[in-house]
Short mmCIF file of C-alpha atoms in Angstrom, two decimals:
data_model
loop_
_atom_site.label_atom_id
_atom_site.label_comp_id
_atom_site.label_asym_id
_atom_site.label_seq_id
_atom_site.Cartn_x
_atom_site.Cartn_y
_atom_site.Cartn_z
CA UNK A 20 -19.37 -4.37 32.90
CA UNK A 21 -18.65 -1.02 30.44
CA UNK A 22 -19.27 -0.13 27.13
CA UNK A 23 -17.63 3.28 24.94
CA UNK A 24 -20.38 5.40 24.41
CA UNK A 25 -18.15 7.18 22.34
CA UNK A 26 -19.85 5.87 18.47
CA UNK A 27 -23.86 7.03 19.73
CA UNK A 28 -22.40 10.40 21.14
CA UNK A 29 -18.59 11.19 19.14
CA UNK A 30 -18.88 14.96 20.18
CA UNK A 31 -18.46 14.32 23.73
CA UNK A 32 -14.68 15.51 24.74
CA UNK A 33 -14.77 15.64 28.40
CA UNK A 34 -16.74 13.46 31.19
CA UNK A 35 -16.49 11.75 34.53
CA UNK A 36 -16.86 8.53 35.09
CA UNK A 37 -16.09 5.47 38.27
CA UNK A 38 -12.41 3.65 38.18
CA UNK A 39 -13.91 -0.17 38.30
CA UNK A 40 -10.19 -2.45 37.68
CA UNK A 41 -7.17 -0.66 37.57
CA UNK A 42 -4.01 -3.86 36.44
CA UNK A 43 -0.87 -1.95 35.86
CA UNK A 44 -1.37 0.80 33.47
CA UNK A 45 -4.28 -0.57 31.91
CA UNK A 46 -7.57 0.82 33.60
CA UNK A 47 -11.63 -0.16 33.59
CA UNK A 48 -14.36 2.51 34.11
CA UNK A 49 -18.14 1.91 34.49
CA UNK A 50 -18.57 4.09 31.62
CA UNK A 51 -16.31 5.39 28.41
CA UNK A 52 -16.31 7.56 25.59
CA UNK A 53 -13.31 6.82 24.37
CA UNK A 54 -13.53 5.18 21.10
CA UNK A 55 -11.60 1.10 21.64
CA UNK A 56 -9.60 0.13 18.42
CA UNK A 57 -11.69 -1.47 15.91
CA UNK A 58 -13.77 -2.24 12.68
CA UNK A 59 -9.96 -0.35 10.77
CA UNK A 60 -10.68 2.99 13.14
CA UNK A 61 -7.67 3.54 15.94
CA UNK A 62 -8.96 4.01 19.15
CA UNK A 63 -8.23 7.62 20.53
CA UNK A 64 -5.97 9.09 22.71
CA UNK A 65 -6.35 12.03 25.37
CA UNK A 66 -5.91 11.60 29.10
CA UNK A 67 -7.33 10.10 31.94
CA UNK A 68 -7.33 11.64 35.14
CA UNK A 69 -3.85 13.07 35.59
CA UNK A 70 -2.24 10.18 33.11
CA UNK A 71 -2.09 10.20 29.19
CA UNK A 72 -3.97 7.32 27.63
CA UNK A 73 -2.18 5.65 24.44
CA UNK A 74 -4.38 3.29 23.56
CA UNK A 75 -7.66 1.75 24.30
CA UNK A 76 -9.34 -1.84 23.47
CA UNK A 77 -12.12 -3.59 23.85
CA UNK A 78 -11.35 -7.30 25.47
CA UNK A 79 -13.76 -9.73 27.11
CA UNK A 80 -17.10 -6.64 27.11
CA UNK A 81 -14.96 -4.30 28.68
CA UNK A 82 -13.41 -1.18 27.18
CA UNK A 83 -9.52 -0.87 28.47
CA UNK A 84 -7.04 2.07 28.78
CA UNK A 85 -4.04 1.37 28.62
CA UNK A 86 -1.90 4.54 30.14
CA UNK A 87 1.57 5.58 29.84
CA UNK A 88 2.58 5.47 33.17
CA UNK A 89 0.43 3.25 35.91
CA UNK A 90 -2.46 5.83 37.62
CA UNK A 91 -2.08 7.78 40.51
CA UNK A 92 -6.06 6.86 40.89
CA UNK A 93 -7.39 4.18 42.32
CA UNK A 94 -10.66 1.46 42.26
CA UNK A 95 -13.93 3.74 43.43
CA UNK A 96 -12.31 6.93 42.08
CA UNK A 97 -14.12 9.52 40.45
CA UNK A 98 -12.32 10.42 37.40
CA UNK A 99 -12.39 13.19 34.15
CA UNK A 100 -11.23 11.59 31.28
CA UNK A 101 -10.62 14.40 27.93
CA UNK A 102 -10.67 13.05 24.79
CA UNK A 103 -7.89 14.84 22.27
CA UNK A 104 -10.21 16.68 20.38
CA UNK A 105 -8.12 16.92 17.09
CA UNK A 106 -7.77 12.77 16.82
CA UNK A 107 -11.68 12.44 17.22
CA UNK A 108 -12.65 15.29 15.15
CA UNK A 109 -10.03 13.74 12.00
CA UNK A 110 -11.25 9.88 12.61
CA UNK A 111 -14.90 11.26 12.49
CA UNK A 112 -14.27 13.22 9.13
CA UNK A 113 -11.97 9.69 7.63
CA UNK A 114 -14.72 7.58 9.06
CA UNK A 115 -17.52 8.94 7.12
CA UNK A 116 -15.21 9.90 4.04
CA UNK A 117 -14.57 5.94 3.79
CA UNK A 118 -18.56 6.12 3.98
CA UNK A 119 -19.10 8.46 0.82
CA UNK A 120 -15.92 6.71 -1.17
CA UNK A 121 -17.69 3.58 -1.09
CA UNK A 122 -21.42 5.45 -1.95
CA UNK A 123 -18.89 6.45 -4.91
CA UNK A 124 -18.36 3.28 -5.69
CA UNK A 125 -21.76 2.08 -6.03
CA UNK A 126 -21.94 4.53 -9.22
CA UNK A 127 -19.01 3.58 -11.25
CA UNK A 128 -18.35 -0.18 -9.69
CA UNK A 129 -19.51 -3.41 -10.62
CA UNK A 130 -20.28 -6.58 -8.65
CA UNK A 131 -19.46 -3.76 -5.53
CA UNK A 132 -18.12 -5.86 -2.50
CA UNK A 133 -17.35 -4.52 0.47
CA UNK A 134 -13.37 -5.77 1.19
CA UNK A 135 -11.53 -3.57 4.57
CA UNK A 136 -11.03 -0.15 5.40
CA UNK A 137 -8.50 1.41 7.75
CA UNK A 138 -7.03 5.06 8.96
CA UNK A 139 -3.71 6.24 9.16
CA UNK A 140 -2.71 9.83 10.69
CA UNK A 141 -2.05 10.17 7.18
CA UNK A 142 -4.56 8.78 5.33
CA UNK A 143 -7.05 5.93 4.55
CA UNK A 144 -7.55 3.54 2.68
CA UNK A 145 -10.67 1.09 1.72
CA UNK A 146 -10.78 -2.00 -0.10
CA UNK A 147 -13.18 -2.86 -2.60
CA UNK A 148 -14.61 -6.22 -4.35
CA UNK A 149 -15.27 -5.70 -7.62
CA UNK A 150 -14.48 -6.49 -11.23
CA UNK A 151 -14.52 -3.01 -12.37
CA UNK A 152 -10.90 -2.72 -13.78
CA UNK A 153 -9.83 0.75 -11.50
CA UNK A 154 -7.45 2.84 -13.55
CA UNK A 155 -6.72 6.58 -13.53
CA UNK A 156 -10.12 7.38 -15.21
CA UNK A 157 -11.74 5.36 -12.27
CA UNK A 158 -9.83 7.09 -9.53
CA UNK A 159 -10.17 10.45 -11.44
CA UNK A 160 -14.75 9.65 -10.85
CA UNK A 161 -14.17 8.81 -7.50
CA UNK A 162 -12.33 11.84 -6.06
CA UNK A 163 -15.17 13.66 -8.09
CA UNK A 164 -17.97 12.24 -7.28
CA UNK A 165 -16.99 12.06 -3.29
CA UNK A 166 -16.13 15.60 -2.96
CA UNK A 167 -20.12 16.20 -4.30
CA UNK A 168 -21.29 14.95 -2.16
CA UNK A 169 -19.81 16.38 0.37
CA UNK A 170 -20.17 19.42 -0.99
CA UNK A 171 -23.84 18.84 -0.77
CA UNK A 172 -23.55 18.36 2.89
CA UNK A 173 -25.63 15.14 2.94
CA UNK A 174 -27.29 14.43 7.19
CA UNK A 175 -25.29 11.49 8.38
CA UNK A 176 -27.25 9.18 10.75
CA UNK A 177 -26.77 5.48 12.82
CA UNK A 178 -29.51 3.60 14.48
CA UNK A 179 -29.45 0.05 15.33
CA UNK A 180 -32.19 -2.72 13.79
CA UNK A 181 -32.60 -6.02 13.45
CA UNK A 182 -29.83 -8.38 11.92
CA UNK A 183 -32.67 -10.13 9.99
CA UNK A 184 -33.72 -6.96 8.39
CA UNK A 185 -30.04 -5.06 8.29
CA UNK A 186 -29.39 -8.76 5.80
CA UNK A 187 -32.07 -7.97 4.11
CA UNK A 188 -31.89 -4.48 2.55
CA UNK A 189 -29.39 -5.32 -0.35
CA UNK A 190 -28.10 -1.93 0.00
CA UNK A 191 -26.81 -2.02 3.19
CA UNK A 192 -22.93 -2.99 2.71
CA UNK A 193 -21.06 -5.87 5.63
CA UNK A 194 -18.01 -6.12 6.31
CA UNK A 195 -17.90 -8.45 9.60
CA UNK A 196 -14.18 -9.68 9.99
CA UNK A 197 -12.96 -5.81 10.49
CA UNK A 198 -16.61 -4.52 11.55
CA UNK A 199 -15.16 -6.47 14.82
CA UNK A 200 -18.03 -6.23 17.30
CA UNK A 201 -20.92 -5.14 15.03
CA UNK A 202 -22.34 -8.13 15.79
CA UNK A 203 -21.38 -9.97 18.51
CA UNK A 204 -24.50 -11.98 18.88
CA UNK A 205 -26.56 -9.71 19.42
CA UNK A 206 -30.54 -9.14 17.58
CA UNK A 207 -29.38 -5.57 16.16
CA UNK A 208 -26.62 -4.33 13.90
CA UNK A 209 -25.43 0.00 14.12
CA UNK A 210 -26.50 0.70 10.66
CA UNK A 211 -24.92 4.39 9.71
CA UNK A 212 -26.54 5.73 6.85
CA UNK A 213 -25.41 8.98 4.31
CA UNK A 214 -28.46 10.59 3.04
CA UNK A 215 -29.37 8.76 -0.84
CA UNK A 216 -25.46 8.11 -0.78
CA UNK A 217 -24.69 5.30 1.51
CA UNK A 218 -25.77 2.68 4.65
CA UNK A 219 -23.08 0.64 6.03
CA UNK A 220 -22.74 -1.58 9.02
CA UNK A 221 -20.38 -0.23 11.31
CA UNK A 222 -19.83 0.82 14.87
CA UNK A 223 -17.02 3.44 14.17
CA UNK A 224 -17.88 7.69 14.99
CA UNK A 225 -18.79 9.60 12.73
CA UNK A 226 -19.87 13.93 11.79
CA UNK A 227 -23.07 14.21 11.51
CA UNK A 228 -23.23 15.68 8.06
CA UNK A 229 -20.81 15.18 4.96
CA UNK A 230 -19.81 18.74 4.74
CA UNK A 231 -17.67 18.55 7.83
CA UNK A 232 -15.53 16.13 5.53
CA UNK A 233 -14.13 18.54 4.41
CA UNK A 234 -11.71 18.13 1.77
CA UNK A 235 -10.80 14.35 -0.06
CA UNK A 236 -8.15 14.03 -1.94
CA UNK A 237 -7.45 10.25 -4.12
CA UNK A 238 -3.39 9.16 -3.57
CA UNK A 239 -3.59 5.97 -5.42
CA UNK A 240 -4.78 2.60 -5.85
CA UNK A 241 -2.60 -0.73 -5.21
CA UNK A 242 -4.00 -4.36 -5.19
CA UNK A 243 -3.71 -6.19 -1.34
CA UNK A 244 -4.98 -9.34 -2.77
CA UNK A 245 -6.67 -11.68 -5.39
CA UNK A 246 -10.52 -10.05 -5.88
CA UNK A 247 -9.37 -6.27 -4.33
CA UNK A 248 -8.28 -2.92 -4.91
CA UNK A 249 -7.66 -0.47 -2.31
CA UNK A 250 -8.00 3.04 -2.89
CA UNK A 251 -6.02 5.31 -0.95
CA UNK A 252 -6.94 8.87 0.33
CA UNK A 253 -6.24 11.90 2.44
CA UNK A 254 -8.65 13.90 4.25
CA UNK A 255 -8.46 18.05 5.98
CA UNK A 256 -5.09 19.02 5.32
CA UNK A 257 -2.74 16.38 4.39
CA UNK A 258 -5.79 16.50 1.19
CA UNK A 259 -5.28 20.26 0.86
CA UNK A 260 -0.60 19.71 0.98
CA UNK A 261 -1.29 17.14 -1.53
CA UNK A 262 -3.32 18.93 -3.41
CA UNK A 263 -0.61 21.55 -3.54
CA UNK A 264 2.80 19.32 -4.37
CA UNK A 265 0.16 18.11 -7.45
CA UNK A 266 -0.78 21.55 -8.74
CA UNK A 267 2.89 23.22 -7.55
CA UNK A 268 4.11 19.48 -10.35
CA UNK A 269 1.51 20.49 -12.86
CA UNK A 270 3.13 23.55 -12.99
CA UNK A 271 6.06 22.92 -13.21
CA UNK A 272 5.32 20.94 -16.19
CA UNK A 273 3.20 23.12 -17.64
CA UNK A 274 6.53 25.59 -17.55
CA UNK A 275 9.28 23.12 -18.55
CA UNK A 276 6.88 22.43 -21.51
CA UNK A 277 6.11 25.56 -22.69
CA UNK A 278 2.70 25.64 -21.97
CA UNK A 279 -0.34 26.07 -19.77
CA UNK A 280 -2.04 23.63 -17.26
CA UNK A 281 -5.45 23.46 -20.17
CA UNK A 282 -3.22 22.27 -22.58
CA UNK A 283 -0.75 20.38 -20.40
CA UNK A 284 -1.77 16.86 -21.05
CA UNK A 285 -2.34 16.96 -25.32
CA UNK A 286 1.16 18.82 -25.42
CA UNK A 287 2.69 15.86 -22.93
CA UNK A 288 1.13 13.75 -25.08
CA UNK A 289 2.82 15.94 -28.13
CA UNK A 290 6.36 15.70 -26.33
CA UNK A 291 6.33 11.72 -25.13
CA UNK A 292 5.33 10.77 -29.42
CA UNK A 293 8.24 13.26 -30.31
CA UNK A 294 10.23 12.35 -27.57
CA UNK A 295 9.32 8.34 -28.97
CA UNK A 296 10.02 8.79 -33.08
CA UNK A 297 13.96 10.58 -31.58
CA UNK A 298 14.49 7.80 -29.74
CA UNK A 299 12.83 4.68 -32.92
CA UNK A 300 14.94 7.41 -35.22
CA UNK A 301 18.36 7.39 -32.58
CA UNK A 302 17.99 3.45 -32.46
CA UNK A 303 17.95 3.60 -36.50
CA UNK A 304 20.97 5.70 -36.79
CA UNK A 305 23.08 3.64 -34.37
CA UNK A 306 22.12 0.65 -35.76
CA UNK A 307 23.36 2.02 -39.55
CA UNK A 308 27.09 3.44 -36.99
CA UNK A 309 27.92 -0.26 -35.73
CA UNK A 310 27.22 -2.01 -39.30
CA UNK A 311 29.08 0.17 -40.68
CA UNK A 312 31.95 -0.22 -38.49
CA UNK A 313 31.19 -4.36 -38.20
CA UNK A 314 31.77 -3.61 -41.95
CA UNK A 315 35.25 -2.52 -42.06
CA UNK A 316 36.58 -5.16 -39.89
CA UNK A 317 39.57 -7.14 -41.00
CA UNK A 318 39.16 -10.86 -42.38
CA UNK A 319 41.93 -12.80 -41.35
CA UNK A 320 42.96 -16.59 -41.95
CA UNK A 321 43.54 -18.75 -38.90
CA UNK A 322 42.88 -23.13 -39.06
CA UNK A 323 41.82 -22.41 -42.69
CA UNK A 324 38.58 -20.81 -41.89
CA UNK A 325 37.77 -17.18 -42.27
CA UNK A 326 37.75 -14.71 -39.96
CA UNK A 327 36.52 -11.41 -39.76
CA UNK A 328 38.04 -9.62 -36.27
CA UNK A 329 38.07 -6.08 -35.05
CA UNK A 330 37.11 -3.40 -32.21
CA UNK A 331 34.25 -1.27 -30.92
CA UNK A 332 33.44 1.27 -28.86
CA UNK A 333 30.22 2.90 -27.46
CA UNK A 334 28.48 0.30 -27.95
CA UNK A 335 27.23 -2.06 -25.43
CA UNK A 336 27.41 -5.83 -25.34
CA UNK A 337 24.09 -6.91 -26.08
CA UNK A 338 23.93 -4.07 -28.74
CA UNK A 339 26.79 -5.71 -30.55
CA UNK A 340 25.73 -8.96 -30.10
CA UNK A 341 23.08 -9.08 -32.12
CA UNK A 342 24.60 -7.36 -34.60
CA UNK A 343 27.48 -9.65 -34.86
CA UNK A 344 25.16 -12.33 -35.88
CA UNK A 345 23.14 -10.79 -38.30
CA UNK A 346 26.76 -9.14 -39.64
CA UNK A 347 28.92 -12.40 -40.22
CA UNK A 348 28.00 -13.48 -43.48
CA UNK A 349 30.44 -15.51 -45.31
CA UNK A 350 32.81 -15.71 -42.54
CA UNK A 351 32.89 -18.66 -40.26
CA UNK A 352 33.50 -16.94 -37.19
CA UNK A 353 33.21 -12.94 -35.72
CA UNK A 354 34.94 -11.69 -33.00
CA UNK A 355 33.65 -8.58 -31.74
CA UNK A 356 35.99 -6.71 -28.96
CA UNK A 357 34.65 -3.97 -26.47
CA UNK A 358 36.51 -0.69 -25.96
CA UNK A 359 36.88 -0.36 -22.17
CA UNK A 360 39.33 -0.32 -18.77
CA UNK A 361 37.84 -4.19 -18.59
CA UNK A 362 36.84 -5.24 -22.73
CA UNK A 363 34.16 -7.43 -23.54
CA UNK A 364 33.49 -10.00 -26.51
CA UNK A 365 31.27 -11.64 -28.95
CA UNK A 366 31.86 -14.63 -31.14
CA UNK A 367 29.14 -15.53 -33.40
CA UNK A 368 30.49 -18.95 -35.39
CA UNK A 369 28.89 -21.21 -38.51
CA UNK A 370 29.31 -23.56 -35.94
CA UNK A 371 32.90 -25.56 -37.49
CA UNK A 372 34.82 -23.81 -34.44
CA UNK A 373 32.13 -23.18 -31.36
CA UNK A 374 32.39 -19.56 -30.30
CA UNK A 375 31.99 -21.14 -26.83
CA UNK A 376 35.66 -21.92 -27.57
CA UNK A 377 37.40 -19.09 -28.95
CA UNK A 378 35.25 -16.96 -25.47
CA UNK A 379 37.29 -19.53 -23.59
CA UNK A 380 40.45 -19.24 -24.62
CA UNK A 381 41.07 -15.72 -24.84
CA UNK A 382 39.51 -15.66 -20.84
CA UNK A 383 41.80 -18.19 -20.11
CA UNK A 384 44.84 -16.27 -21.38
CA UNK A 385 43.79 -12.09 -20.36
CA UNK A 386 40.96 -13.29 -17.22
CA UNK A 387 37.65 -12.71 -17.32
CA UNK A 388 34.79 -15.31 -18.58
CA UNK A 389 31.46 -16.10 -20.17
CA UNK A 390 29.97 -19.02 -22.21
CA UNK A 391 27.14 -19.55 -24.62
CA UNK A 392 26.33 -21.77 -27.50
CA UNK A 393 28.56 -23.25 -30.39
CA UNK A 394 26.93 -19.99 -32.81
CA UNK A 395 26.93 -17.31 -30.63
CA UNK A 396 29.15 -16.27 -27.20
CA UNK A 397 30.11 -13.79 -24.85
CA UNK A 398 33.12 -13.04 -22.55
CA UNK A 399 33.65 -10.26 -20.21
CA UNK A 400 36.27 -8.59 -17.62
CA UNK A 401 39.23 -9.06 -19.84
CA UNK A 402 42.04 -8.51 -18.20
CA UNK A 403 43.76 -6.92 -21.41
CA UNK A 404 43.53 -4.01 -24.23
CA UNK A 405 41.31 -4.49 -27.31
CA UNK A 406 44.33 -4.47 -29.50
CA UNK A 407 45.96 -7.10 -27.39
CA UNK A 408 42.53 -9.67 -27.97
CA UNK A 409 42.93 -8.50 -31.40
CA UNK A 410 46.79 -9.91 -30.89
CA UNK A 411 46.39 -13.13 -30.05
CA UNK A 412 43.29 -13.80 -32.36
CA UNK A 413 45.36 -12.92 -35.07
CA UNK A 414 48.32 -15.46 -33.65
#
């Protein structure tokens, strides 16, 4: 039986071990410092003998090393294992950062629970169970608290304690589902503690002090399931790059608005408010123009009823539709034909003539389609000019 020594000896990168089993590209050692995937942390990468290790997993109480090709060594041979230093170091920093983030959440979230965790090459996620609305302000505060805890250089330690003792300590965060193998019917559980900040049941690899984590940049939030809020963040170089991108975007925005970074927020708010006012004013002006054009429509008598008909350009069918409903007034039927390569048709009726029938009459003659109720209908894709449609309606 073999088990990984990685969690308790996270700084070990090279070791000697005896091969106890080889099955194709799967290898088992008498002991290993490769971390087996679990609890949201990916497995280590590296080299075993002269062969690349592409994955490490725990199966039936042993650690299985999956190699890129079948090994040249055999059972009983002594081999050297070398853990990929860059990736292990990244995982140690990222995993510890997730604990720091949870510790930060303890300060600002209500009814906090741990819903999951995962590390990818570019970012880390932590799922919170909380009733707190995790808005932009909360994300900013999370990032501030995390980086302050990193700066404070808090010691990180781990120890095995009885499961029942761990259960009785309210400050310890548990998530049995994601921390695969942490309990495993054992009498003791491994607790990772960040001095005065966070305590969690965890089997992963960690740095020994928060200062080793480096910069942390919160990337955003999402809702992966009911009652869960997922917060994603970057650690180290990817955090630095993301922060630089945001800084560049902020400078670009400030330059476009003719202001400084310090005044960017208020200036942007003023610009949005001014734009909203202009859009409202423009909408009012367009409505006035449209109403004036509809008022100029020709009045014709057709079948003993008064019709108002005309063409319109520069407006969408829905805009015209709402205006035609209001502009019909005393006319029995009002028809607006949109001027375009494929004219649309809008009909409002008092009900003596079904608006939908008018649309059908035009589309039967010129093609296109549409429909509606007895008092309002629309058609589109008409294969004739607006003048041809209006001439047809006059006849």
